[in-house]
Each structure stands twice: as C-alpha cells, then as structure tokens.
PDB file of C-alpha atoms in Angstrom:
ATOM      1  CA  MET A 422     -20.537  46.464  -1.236  1.00 56.00           C
ATOM      2  CA  THR A 423     -17.433  44.597  -0.066  1.00 56.00           C
ATOM      3  CA  SER A 424     -14.131  46.229   0.732  1.00 59.00           C
ATOM      4  CA  THR A 425     -11.108  45.422  -1.406  1.00 71.00           C
ATOM      5  CA  SER A 426      -8.599  46.458   1.239  1.00 85.00           C
ATOM      6  CA  SER A 427      -6.459  43.838   2.921  1.00 89.00           C
ATOM      7  CA  PRO A 428      -7.464  42.749   6.413  1.00 91.00           C
ATOM      8  CA  THR A 429      -5.359  44.038   9.290  1.00 88.00           C
ATOM      9  CA  PRO A 430      -2.859  41.412  10.487  1.00 86.00           C
ATOM     10  CA  VAL A 431      -3.674  39.768  13.797  1.00 85.00           C
ATOM     11  CA  HIS A 432      -1.192  40.492  16.575  1.00 84.00           C
ATOM     12  CA  PHE A 433      -0.153  37.639  18.841  1.00 88.00           C
ATOM     13  CA  LYS A 434       2.188  36.711  21.658  1.00 94.00           C
ATOM     14  CA  ILE A 435       3.628  33.323  22.476  1.00 96.00           C
ATOM     15  CA  VAL A 436       2.534  32.090  25.914  1.00 96.00           C
ATOM     16  CA  ILE A 437       4.760  29.569  27.678  1.00 96.00           C
ATOM     17  CA  ASP A 438       3.774  27.636  30.804  1.00 96.00           C
ATOM     18  CA  ALA A 439       6.331  27.921  33.596  1.00 97.00           C
ATOM     19  CA  ALA A 440       6.969  26.894  37.190  1.00 97.00           C
ATOM     20  CA  ALA A 441       8.950  30.114  37.769  1.00 97.00           C
ATOM     21  CA  PRO A 442       7.739  32.773  35.297  1.00 98.00           C
ATOM     22  CA  HIS A 443      10.107  35.515  36.447  1.00 98.00           C
ATOM     23  CA  ALA A 444      13.182  33.288  36.201  1.00 98.00           C
ATOM     24  CA  GLN A 445      12.069  32.160  32.737  1.00 98.00           C
ATOM     25  CA  ALA A 446      11.496  35.778  31.666  1.00 98.00           C
ATOM     26  CA  ASP A 447      14.971  36.704  32.888  1.00 98.00           C
ATOM     27  CA  PHE A 448      16.540  33.788  30.982  1.00 98.00           C
ATOM     28  CA  TRP A 449      14.723  34.540  27.726  1.00 98.00           C
ATOM     29  CA  ALA A 450      15.283  38.299  27.990  1.00 98.00           C
ATOM     30  CA  ALA A 451      19.016  37.591  28.207  1.00 98.00           C
ATOM     31  CA  ALA A 452      18.892  34.854  25.541  1.00 98.00           C
ATOM     32  CA  LEU A 453      17.067  37.030  22.992  1.00 98.00           C
ATOM     33  CA  HIS A 454      18.430  40.430  24.071  1.00 98.00           C
ATOM     34  CA  TYR A 455      14.830  41.391  24.878  1.00 98.00           C
ATOM     35  CA  GLU A 456      13.521  43.477  27.789  1.00 97.00           C
ATOM     36  CA  VAL A 457      11.505  42.221  30.751  1.00 98.00           C
ATOM     37  CA  GLU A 458       8.232  44.121  30.669  1.00 97.00           C
ATOM     38  CA  ASP A 459       7.553  46.648  33.415  1.00 97.00           C
ATOM     39  CA  ASN A 460       3.903  46.401  34.471  1.00 97.00           C
ATOM     40  CA  SER A 461       4.478  48.210  37.774  1.00 97.00           C
ATOM     41  CA  ALA A 462       2.581  51.429  36.923  1.00 96.00           C
ATOM     42  CA  LEU A 463      -0.595  49.487  36.133  1.00 96.00           C
ATOM     43  CA  ILE A 464      -0.158  47.203  39.139  1.00 97.00           C
ATOM     44  CA  GLU A 465       0.357  50.152  41.517  1.00 96.00           C
ATOM     45  CA  LYS A 466      -2.741  51.851  40.051  1.00 95.00           C
ATOM     46  CA  LEU A 467      -4.866  48.702  40.488  1.00 97.00           C
ATOM     47  CA  LEU A 468      -3.558  48.178  44.023  1.00 97.00           C
ATOM     48  CA  GLY A 469      -4.363  51.813  44.842  1.00 96.00           C
ATOM     49  CA  PHE A 470      -7.952  51.344  43.658  1.00 96.00           C
ATOM     50  CA  GLY A 471      -8.235  48.104  45.636  1.00 97.00           C
ATOM     51  CA  ALA A 472      -8.979  46.286  42.373  1.00 97.00           C
ATOM     52  CA  VAL A 473      -6.403  43.549  43.012  1.00 96.00           C
ATOM     53  CA  PRO A 474      -4.973  42.149  46.250  1.00 97.00           C
ATOM     54  CA  ALA A 475      -1.270  42.555  47.010  1.00 97.00           C
ATOM     55  CA  GLU A 476      -0.984  38.729  47.156  1.00 98.00           C
ATOM     56  CA  LEU A 477      -1.195  38.658  43.346  1.00 98.00           C
ATOM     57  CA  THR A 478       2.066  40.612  43.096  1.00 98.00           C
ATOM     58  CA  VAL A 479       5.744  40.135  43.880  1.00 98.00           C
ATOM     59  CA  GLU A 480       8.805  42.337  43.694  1.00 97.00           C
ATOM     60  CA  SER A 481      10.973  41.715  40.648  1.00 97.00           C
ATOM     61  CA  HIS A 482      13.807  43.926  39.432  1.00 95.00           C
ATOM     62  CA  GLY A 483      13.032  46.365  42.253  1.00 97.00           C
ATOM     63  CA  ARG A 484       9.422  46.952  41.178  1.00 97.00           C
ATOM     64  CA  ARG A 485       5.959  45.413  41.525  1.00 97.00           C
ATOM     65  CA  ALA A 486       5.187  42.596  39.102  1.00 98.00           C
ATOM     66  CA  TRP A 487       2.428  40.064  38.665  1.00 98.00           C
ATOM     67  CA  ARG A 488       3.148  36.977  40.794  1.00 98.00           C
ATOM     68  CA  ASP A 489       2.085  34.456  38.150  1.00 98.00           C
ATOM     69  CA  LEU A 490       2.958  36.268  34.900  1.00 98.00           C
ATOM     70  CA  ALA A 491       6.092  37.771  33.412  1.00 98.00           C
ATOM     71  CA  ALA A 492       6.734  38.835  29.834  1.00 98.00           C
ATOM     72  CA  VAL A 493       9.612  39.896  27.629  1.00 98.00           C
ATOM     73  CA  ARG A 494       9.433  42.058  24.527  1.00 97.00           C
ATOM     74  CA  HIS A 495      11.667  43.148  21.681  1.00 97.00           C
ATOM     75  CA  PRO A 496      13.336  46.437  22.702  1.00 97.00           C
ATOM     76  CA  ASP A 497      12.489  48.161  19.400  1.00 97.00           C
ATOM     77  CA  ASP A 498       8.779  47.330  19.516  1.00 95.00           C
ATOM     78  CA  PRO A 499       6.260  49.717  21.054  1.00 94.00           C
ATOM     79  CA  CYS A 500       4.560  49.047  24.351  1.00 93.00           C
ATOM     80  CA  HIS A 501       1.297  50.154  25.908  1.00 94.00           C
ATOM     81  CA  GLU A 502       2.184  53.131  28.094  1.00 91.00           C
ATOM     82  CA  GLU A 503      -0.284  52.457  30.907  1.00 92.00           C
ATOM     83  CA  SER A 504       0.175  48.684  31.236  1.00 93.00           C
ATOM     84  CA  GLY A 505       3.776  48.262  30.063  1.00 93.00           C
ATOM     85  CA  ALA A 506       2.669  45.346  27.847  1.00 94.00           C
ATOM     86  CA  GLY A 507       4.531  44.942  24.579  1.00 93.00           C
ATOM     87  CA  LEU A 508       2.655  45.549  21.344  1.00 92.00           C
ATOM     88  CA  GLY A 509       4.967  43.551  19.096  1.00 93.00           C
ATOM     89  CA  ARG A 510       7.265  40.541  19.410  1.00 95.00           C
ATOM     90  CA  ARG A 511       6.580  39.169  22.870  1.00 97.00           C
ATOM     91  CA  LEU A 512       6.837  36.056  25.064  1.00 98.00           C
ATOM     92  CA  LEU A 513       4.577  35.705  28.108  1.00 98.00           C
ATOM     93  CA  PHE A 514       5.411  33.211  30.863  1.00 98.00           C
ATOM     94  CA  GLN A 515       2.494  32.038  33.007  1.00 98.00           C
ATOM     95  CA  ARG A 516       2.769  30.012  36.200  1.00 98.00           C
ATOM     96  CA  VAL A 517       1.171  26.578  36.035  1.00 97.00           C
ATOM     97  CA  PRO A 518       1.155  23.945  38.801  1.00 94.00           C
ATOM     98  CA  GLU A 519       2.206  20.980  36.688  1.00 93.00           C
ATOM     99  CA  ALA A 520       5.704  20.253  35.393  1.00 89.00           C
ATOM    100  CA  LYS A 521       6.583  19.875  31.716  1.00 90.00           C
ATOM    101  CA  THR A 522       5.929  16.249  30.747  1.00 90.00           C
ATOM    102  CA  GLY A 523       6.813  15.758  27.102  1.00 90.00           C
ATOM    103  CA  LYS A 524       8.271  17.119  23.923  1.00 89.00           C
ATOM    104  CA  ASN A 525       7.282  20.649  22.985  1.00 90.00           C
ATOM    105  CA  ARG A 526       4.728  20.897  20.175  1.00 90.00           C
ATOM    106  CA  LEU A 527       6.098  24.383  19.425  1.00 93.00           C
ATOM    107  CA  HIS A 528       9.623  25.698  19.859  1.00 95.00           C
ATOM    108  CA  LEU A 529      11.731  28.732  19.045  1.00 97.00           C
ATOM    109  CA  ASP A 530      14.518  28.631  16.473  1.00 97.00           C
ATOM    110  CA  LEU A 531      17.270  31.133  17.240  1.00 98.00           C
ATOM    111  CA  HIS A 532      19.394  32.441  14.366  1.00 97.00           C
ATOM    112  CA  PRO A 533      22.444  34.268  15.772  1.00 97.00           C
ATOM    113  CA  GLY A 534      24.047  34.774  12.354  1.00 95.00           C
ATOM    114  CA  GLU A 535      26.546  33.080  10.093  1.00 95.00           C
ATOM    115  CA  GLY A 536      29.466  31.504  11.970  1.00 96.00           C
ATOM    116  CA  ARG A 537      28.113  32.435  15.422  1.00 97.00           C
ATOM    117  CA  ARG A 538      26.305  29.224  16.437  1.00 97.00           C
ATOM    118  CA  GLU A 539      29.085  27.822  18.641  1.00 97.00           C
ATOM    119  CA  ALA A 540      29.594  31.079  20.546  1.00 98.00           C
ATOM    120  CA  GLU A 541      25.837  31.519  20.960  1.00 98.00           C
ATOM    121  CA  VAL A 542      25.432  27.993  22.319  1.00 98.00           C
ATOM    122  CA  ALA A 543      28.195  28.687  24.861  1.00 98.00           C
ATOM    123  CA  ARG A 544      26.543  31.994  25.850  1.00 98.00           C
ATOM    124  CA  LEU A 545      23.169  30.287  26.310  1.00 98.00           C
ATOM    125  CA  GLU A 546      24.758  27.515  28.391  1.00 98.00           C
ATOM    126  CA  ALA A 547      26.263  30.206  30.640  1.00 98.00           C
ATOM    127  CA  LEU A 548      22.741  31.623  31.080  1.00 98.00           C
ATOM    128  CA  GLY A 549      21.424  28.226  32.235  1.00 98.00           C
ATOM    129  CA  ALA A 550      20.444  26.383  29.038  1.00 98.00           C
ATOM    130  CA  SER A 551      21.680  22.888  28.284  1.00 98.00           C
ATOM    131  CA  VAL A 552      22.632  21.150  25.044  1.00 98.00           C
ATOM    132  CA  LEU A 553      20.391  18.207  24.236  1.00 98.00           C
ATOM    133  CA  ARG A 554      21.916  17.210  20.894  1.00 97.00           C
ATOM    134  CA  GLN A 555      23.837  18.477  17.895  1.00 97.00           C
ATOM    135  CA  VAL A 556      22.116  17.769  14.596  1.00 97.00           C
ATOM    136  CA  LYS A 557      23.778  17.455  11.190  1.00 96.00           C
ATOM    137  CA  GLU A 558      21.390  16.516   8.413  1.00 94.00           C
ATOM    138  CA  GLN A 559      21.203  17.030   4.679  1.00 91.00           C
ATOM    139  CA  GLY A 560      18.930  20.034   5.340  1.00 88.00           C
ATOM    140  CA  GLY A 561      21.347  21.777   7.697  1.00 92.00           C
ATOM    141  CA  GLU A 562      22.987  21.879  11.097  1.00 96.00           C
ATOM    142  CA  TRP A 563      21.689  23.093  14.432  1.00 97.00           C
ATOM    143  CA  VAL A 564      21.948  22.507  18.151  1.00 98.00           C
ATOM    144  CA  THR A 565      18.863  21.484  20.101  1.00 98.00           C
ATOM    145  CA  MET A 566      18.928  22.987  23.588  1.00 98.00           C
ATOM    146  CA  ALA A 567      16.675  23.206  26.644  1.00 98.00           C
ATOM    147  CA  ASP A 568      15.957  26.320  28.690  1.00 98.00           C
ATOM    148  CA  PRO A 569      16.217  26.140  32.521  1.00 97.00           C
ATOM    149  CA  GLU A 570      12.741  24.524  32.749  1.00 97.00           C
ATOM    150  CA  GLY A 571      13.401  21.981  29.983  1.00 96.00           C
ATOM    151  CA  ASN A 572      11.633  23.677  27.062  1.00 96.00           C
ATOM    152  CA  GLU A 573      13.387  22.759  23.828  1.00 97.00           C
ATOM    153  CA  PHE A 574      14.659  25.322  21.339  1.00 97.00           C
ATOM    154  CA  CYS A 575      17.145  25.239  18.473  1.00 98.00           C
ATOM    155  CA  VAL A 576      20.162  27.343  17.589  1.00 98.00           C
ATOM    156  CA  HIS A 577      20.858  27.443  13.851  1.00 96.00           C
TER     157      HIS A 577
END
C-alpha cells in the first residue's frame, strides 16, 4: 500500500566558494542581517577528544571556528545545539584555492522593500560591495552588485 501523505521537503544550504570564508561570512551576515554561526562548542569538543588537529581551526569573533568554513544563518531559524549549524536559511562559505573566474551561474536577489533600493545599495557599498551596473528594463529595475570577492548579486 502506498502512502498518500506529502513527502517531507528537502532542506538545503547554499554553499559559496571563497578565498576568505570568514570575511565573506562577516560581509553576508551584515548584508542580510543574519548571524555568523558559532561552531565553537563542537570544535572544542572535537579538539578535546583529539578528533581534529588545532591546525584546522582559527579564532574568529573571539571563539574557535573552522579554518576553511564559515556560515551565516537567519536569526529566527533554529540551529543544532551541539554543532551550532543552522537548520533553516543558511549560506556556507568554503575556502577554495582558485579565484573566481567567470559569471556566477547562481546569484542572490535581495529585496529590501519598496522605495529602499538606493539606501540599501549605499549600505552594501559601505560594507564592501561594489555596483556593477544599474538595470532598467521593461520587466523592472535593479542594481547588479559584487560582494568583496566579486560574486554577483542583485538588489531589487
């Protein structure tokens, strides 16, 4: 007999390659009003067991963090108590050795609200983003920007 109930939605996070994952996490936490995840309890536990070497960690925001990973999460979403990992809307930045070399195949669209685009663009520029172009088309208006590592995103 088959079940007629709906399948459970699949949770996901967006993973973004970065040269400096902690700097990117700080930028995007400020840009989205998100929180940088605190994985220090899990890291300290793993270090205490000898399960991971200290070389895989750094200090960030006054606490232990993974050297090559940093994530941000929506402040209203739950997080896993032991690991500090977000269980909802989340961006994970992972260190990669190569630089960005082309146009993003995926980007974020930010929607600050009616009449707030100009102020939001200025705020994001103050955080380290840059304006690439202003677009006015039949379908709407937006500003295409780049984060501090050159990843494109739009402000509508």
